[in-house]
Amino acid sequence: MPEAVETMDGWYCLHDLRKIDWSAWRKASQEERDEAIKELQDLLTKWEEVEENREGSYSFYSLMGHRADFIIMLLRPTMKELGEIELAFNKSKLAAFTTSTYSYVSVVELSKYMTKEGEDPMENPGVRARLKPRLPKWEHICFYPMDKRREGNDNWYMLPMDERRELMYEHSKTGRKYAGKIKQIITGSMGFDDWEWSVTLFAHDVLEIKKIVYEMRFDVVSARYGEFGPFYVGNLLTTEDVPAFLEI
Ligand code: 76R
């Protein structure tokens, strides 16, 4: 029986994707809109403070295309805290003008494929930091869920550990070419959501997102074993950008 790889798990993660009901928003009074904007900015300020104190992290981006208008990505030490934030946002004034079009529940994950015999990666401060990351505020985000295939001869979960390690090594070599251009956060979601992992990529240049995803399609681990969900791509929204984003 193939052996499962051990994972190291960090902060819990919620991706919350919303569409704005622009016609209802337009019909709201200026006062109502101003209050909703102020409340959202206060929430963002609160999340920034939590981030400063290293008790969690957040991302806020507008999204392209028809599937959603914005994404909030939140990291917290417990799922309970994530639930409280989700509830607080749902009770906010802006939320009344939004519908949730997608969400994803997972936990920041690093696997031990690359760990050497006798080494404890948790002793490495770099590893510990990656489990509780500060999400970069780079210009672009790309988020998608994915699975490893389990079909006929292409069954990732039937491969021996050594083979999987080799394929992951090849994958990591492709990934490292994008150092400084792409920052990736892999979260695991087995038992938490519909797919097995979520991939969140941050980039200064949006084209680097297309380049890495394309190049990785040729890594055997993606070519043969990767199955992908919907892709979401978008642009950074700062707290100061909120009024212009919601101006109508
Ligand atoms: O964590 C590490 O840096 C060690 C090497 C590594 C692992 C174990 C690594 C490196 N990844 C790992 C695990 Mn990855 N990654 C993806 C995608 O679109 C696609 O084809 C795949 C989506 C991207 C773009 C990406 C980027 N990675 C994983 C896993 C868990 C698999 C498992 O456990 O079976 C998934 C699902 C996944 C998917 N990966 C890197 C990157 C990048 C940029 C790196 C290099 C990071 C660096 O060294 O700085």
Coordinates of C-alpha atoms and ligand atoms in Angstrom, one line a residue:
M1 CA 0.0 0.0 0.0
P2 CA 1.5 3.4 -0.9
E3 CA 2.4 5.5 2.1
A4 CA 0.7 8.8 2.8
V5 CA 3.0 11.8 2.9
E6 CA 3.0 13.7 6.2
T7 CA 1.8 17.2 6.1
M8 CA 2.5 20.3 8.2
D9 CA -0.5 22.4 8.7
G10 CA -0.7 26.1 9.6
W11 CA -3.3 28.7 9.7
Y12 CA -6.9 28.0 8.6
C13 CA -8.0 29.7 5.4
L14 CA -11.3 31.0 4.0
H15 CA -11.6 32.3 0.5
D16 CA -14.9 34.2 0.3
L17 CA -16.0 35.3 -3.2
R18 CA -18.9 37.8 -3.6
K19 CA -20.9 39.4 -6.4
I20 CA -22.3 42.9 -5.8
D21 CA -25.9 43.6 -6.6
W22 CA -25.1 46.8 -8.4
S23 CA -28.7 47.8 -9.0
A24 CA -29.7 47.4 -5.4
W25 CA -26.5 49.3 -4.4
R26 CA -27.4 52.1 -6.8
K27 CA -30.9 52.3 -5.3
A28 CA -29.6 52.6 -1.7
S29 CA -29.4 56.1 -0.3
Q30 CA -26.0 57.9 -0.3
E31 CA -26.0 57.7 3.5
E32 CA -26.5 53.9 3.5
R33 CA -23.7 53.5 0.9
D34 CA -21.4 55.8 2.9
E35 CA -22.1 53.8 6.1
A36 CA -21.5 50.5 4.3
I37 CA -18.2 51.7 2.9
K38 CA -17.0 53.0 6.2
E39 CA -17.9 49.7 7.9
L40 CA -16.0 47.8 5.3
Q41 CA -13.0 50.0 5.7
D42 CA -13.2 49.5 9.5
L43 CA -13.2 45.8 9.0
L44 CA -10.2 46.0 6.7
T45 CA -8.4 48.2 9.3
K46 CA -9.1 45.6 12.0
W47 CA -7.8 42.8 9.8
E48 CA -4.6 44.9 9.1
E49 CA -4.1 45.2 12.9
V50 CA -4.5 41.4 13.4
E51 CA -1.9 41.0 10.6
E52 CA 0.5 43.5 12.3
N53 CA 0.2 41.4 15.5
R54 CA 0.9 38.2 13.5
E55 CA -2.4 36.7 14.6
G56 CA -3.6 36.1 11.0
S57 CA -3.6 37.6 7.6
Y58 CA -5.9 38.8 4.8
S59 CA -6.1 39.7 1.1
F60 CA -8.7 41.8 -0.6
Y61 CA -8.9 41.9 -4.4
S62 CA -11.4 42.8 -7.1
L63 CA -12.0 40.0 -9.5
M64 CA -12.3 39.9 -13.3
G65 CA -15.2 38.3 -15.2
H66 CA -18.7 37.4 -14.4
R67 CA -18.2 34.9 -11.5
A68 CA -17.5 37.4 -8.7
D69 CA -16.7 41.0 -8.0
F70 CA -14.3 40.6 -5.2
I71 CA -12.5 38.0 -3.0
I72 CA -11.6 38.2 0.6
M73 CA -8.9 35.6 1.6
L74 CA -8.5 35.2 5.4
L75 CA -6.0 33.3 7.5
R76 CA -6.6 32.6 11.2
P77 CA -5.1 30.2 13.8
T78 CA -8.4 28.4 14.3
M79 CA -11.4 27.6 12.1
K80 CA -13.6 29.0 14.9
E81 CA -12.1 32.5 14.4
L82 CA -12.6 32.2 10.6
G83 CA -16.3 31.4 11.3
E84 CA -16.7 34.4 13.5
I85 CA -15.2 36.7 10.8
E86 CA -17.4 35.2 8.1
L87 CA -20.4 35.8 10.3
A88 CA -19.3 39.4 11.1
F89 CA -18.9 40.1 7.4
N90 CA -22.3 38.6 6.6
K91 CA -23.9 40.9 9.2
S92 CA -22.2 44.0 7.7
K93 CA -24.2 46.5 5.7
L94 CA -22.3 45.8 2.4
A95 CA -23.0 42.1 2.7
A96 CA -26.7 42.8 2.2
F97 CA -25.8 44.0 -1.3
T98 CA -23.7 41.0 -2.1
T99 CA -24.3 37.3 -2.9
S100 CA -21.7 34.7 -2.1
T101 CA -20.8 33.0 -5.4
Y102 CA -18.0 30.8 -4.2
S103 CA -16.2 30.0 -1.0
Y104 CA -13.4 27.7 0.0
V105 CA -12.4 26.3 3.4
S106 CA -8.9 24.9 3.8
V107 CA -5.7 25.1 5.9
V108 CA -2.2 26.2 4.9
E109 CA -0.3 23.1 4.1
L110 CA 3.3 22.1 3.5
S111 CA 4.2 18.5 2.8
K112 CA 7.3 16.6 3.8
Y113 CA 8.2 15.3 0.3
M114 CA 11.4 17.3 0.4
T115 CA 12.3 16.6 4.0
K116 CA 15.6 14.8 4.5
E117 CA 15.9 11.7 6.7
G118 CA 16.3 12.6 10.4
E119 CA 15.4 16.2 9.8
D120 CA 12.5 18.0 11.6
P121 CA 11.4 20.7 9.3
M122 CA 9.4 22.3 12.1
E123 CA 12.7 23.3 13.7
N124 CA 13.3 25.5 10.6
P125 CA 12.0 29.0 11.3
G126 CA 11.4 29.5 7.6
V127 CA 9.1 26.6 7.5
R128 CA 7.2 27.7 10.6
A129 CA 6.8 31.2 9.0
R130 CA 5.4 29.7 5.8
L131 CA 2.7 27.9 7.8
K132 CA 1.6 31.3 9.2
P133 CA 2.3 33.6 6.2
R134 CA 1.7 37.3 5.8
L135 CA -0.2 37.3 2.5
P136 CA 1.6 39.6 0.1
K137 CA -0.2 42.8 -1.0
W138 CA 1.0 42.3 -4.6
E139 CA -0.9 43.7 -7.6
H140 CA -2.6 40.5 -8.7
I141 CA -4.1 37.4 -7.3
C142 CA -5.1 34.1 -8.9
F143 CA -7.0 31.4 -7.0
Y144 CA -8.1 28.0 -8.0
P145 CA -8.9 24.7 -6.4
M146 CA -7.3 21.4 -7.7
D147 CA -7.2 17.6 -7.2
K148 CA -4.7 14.9 -8.0
R149 CA -6.3 12.4 -10.4
R150 CA -7.5 9.0 -9.4
E151 CA -8.3 7.3 -12.7
G152 CA -7.2 4.0 -14.1
N153 CA -3.5 4.1 -14.6
D154 CA -3.3 7.7 -13.6
N155 CA -3.9 7.3 -9.9
W156 CA -1.7 9.6 -7.9
Y157 CA -2.7 7.9 -4.7
M158 CA -1.5 4.5 -5.9
L159 CA 2.0 5.8 -6.7
P160 CA 4.8 4.8 -4.3
M161 CA 6.2 7.6 -2.2
D162 CA 9.5 7.7 -4.0
E163 CA 7.9 8.3 -7.3
R164 CA 5.6 11.0 -5.9
R165 CA 8.6 12.6 -4.3
E166 CA 10.5 12.7 -7.6
L167 CA 7.5 14.2 -9.4
M168 CA 7.1 16.8 -6.7
Y169 CA 10.8 17.6 -6.9
E170 CA 10.4 18.3 -10.7
H171 CA 7.4 20.5 -9.8
S172 CA 9.4 22.5 -7.2
K173 CA 12.2 23.1 -9.7
T174 CA 9.7 24.7 -12.1
G175 CA 8.2 26.7 -9.2
R176 CA 11.6 28.0 -8.1
K177 CA 12.1 29.6 -11.5
Y178 CA 9.4 32.1 -10.5
A179 CA 11.1 33.2 -7.3
G180 CA 10.4 36.9 -6.7
K181 CA 7.7 36.9 -9.4
I182 CA 5.1 34.5 -8.0
K183 CA 4.3 33.9 -4.4
Q184 CA 2.2 30.7 -3.9
I185 CA 0.1 29.6 -0.9
I186 CA -1.0 26.0 -1.1
T187 CA -3.8 25.1 1.3
G188 CA -5.1 21.6 1.9
S189 CA -8.8 20.9 2.0
M190 CA -9.4 17.2 2.2
G191 CA -12.4 16.7 4.4
F192 CA -13.0 20.5 4.4
D193 CA -14.2 21.3 0.9
D194 CA -14.9 19.9 -2.6
W195 CA -11.4 19.8 -4.0
E196 CA -8.2 18.5 -2.4
W197 CA -6.1 21.7 -2.5
S198 CA -6.4 25.4 -3.2
V199 CA -3.7 27.3 -5.0
T200 CA -3.4 31.0 -4.4
L201 CA -0.8 32.9 -6.5
F202 CA 0.3 36.5 -6.1
A203 CA 2.1 38.4 -8.8
H204 CA 3.3 41.9 -9.6
D205 CA 2.9 41.2 -13.3
V206 CA -0.3 39.3 -14.1
L207 CA 1.3 37.6 -17.1
E208 CA 3.6 35.7 -14.7
I209 CA 0.5 33.9 -13.5
K210 CA -0.3 32.6 -17.0
K211 CA 3.3 31.7 -17.5
I212 CA 3.7 29.6 -14.4
V213 CA 0.4 27.8 -14.8
Y214 CA 1.2 27.1 -18.4
E215 CA 4.7 25.9 -17.7
M216 CA 3.5 23.7 -14.9
R217 CA 1.1 22.0 -17.2
F218 CA 4.1 20.2 -18.7
D219 CA 5.4 18.9 -15.3
V220 CA 4.2 15.3 -15.2
V221 CA 2.6 15.9 -11.8
S222 CA 0.2 18.5 -13.4
A223 CA 0.1 17.0 -16.9
R224 CA -0.8 13.5 -15.8
Y225 CA -2.3 14.0 -12.3
G226 CA -3.6 17.5 -12.1
E227 CA -7.3 18.3 -12.2
F228 CA -8.4 21.9 -11.9
G229 CA -11.5 23.8 -10.7
P230 CA -12.5 27.3 -11.7
F231 CA -9.8 30.0 -12.0
Y232 CA -10.3 33.4 -10.5
V233 CA -8.0 36.3 -11.3
G234 CA -8.0 39.9 -10.0
N235 CA -6.5 43.2 -9.0
L236 CA -5.4 44.5 -5.5
L237 CA -7.9 46.6 -3.6
T238 CA -6.4 48.6 -0.7
T239 CA -8.5 50.2 2.1
E240 CA -8.1 53.5 0.3
D241 CA -9.3 52.1 -3.0
V242 CA -12.7 51.0 -1.5
P243 CA -14.7 54.3 -2.0
A244 CA -13.7 54.5 -5.7
F245 CA -14.4 50.8 -6.2
L246 CA -17.9 51.2 -4.8
E247 CA -18.6 54.7 -6.2
I248 CA -21.8 54.6 -8.3
Ligands
76R1 O1 6.9 23.7 -0.4 C1 7.9 23.8 -1.1 O2 8.4 24.9 -1.6 C2 8.6 22.5 -1.5 C3 8.3 22.2 -2.9 C4 6.8 22.2 -3.2 C5 5.8 21.3 -2.8 C6 5.9 20.2 -1.8 C7 6.2 23.2 -4.1 C8 6.9 24.3 -4.7 N1 4.9 22.9 -4.2 C9 4.6 21.8 -3.4 C10 3.4 21.2 -3.2 MN1 3.5 23.8 -5.5 N2 2.2 24.7 -6.7 C11 1.0 24.1 -7.1 C12 0.5 24.9 -8.2 O3 -1.3 24.8 -11.8 C13 -0.7 23.8 -11.5 O4 -0.2 22.9 -12.3 C14 -0.3 23.5 -10.0 C15 -0.7 24.6 -9.0 C16 1.4 26.0 -8.4 C17 1.3 27.1 -9.4 C18 2.5 25.8 -7.5 C19 3.6 26.6 -7.3 N3 2.1 22.4 -5.0 C20 2.2 21.5 -4.0 C21 0.9 20.8 -3.8 C22 0.6 19.7 -2.8 C23 0.7 18.4 -3.6 C24 0.8 17.1 -2.7 O5 1.1 17.2 -1.5 O6 0.5 16.1 -3.3 C25 0.1 21.3 -4.8 C26 -1.3 21.0 -5.1 C27 0.9 22.3 -5.5 C28 0.4 23.0 -6.6 N4 5.0 25.2 -5.9 C29 6.3 25.2 -5.5 C30 4.7 26.3 -6.7 C31 5.9 27.1 -6.6 C32 6.0 28.5 -7.2 C33 6.9 26.5 -5.9 C34 8.3 26.9 -5.5 C35 8.3 27.6 -4.2 C36 9.7 28.0 -3.8 O7 10.5 27.2 -3.7 O8 9.8 29.2 -3.6

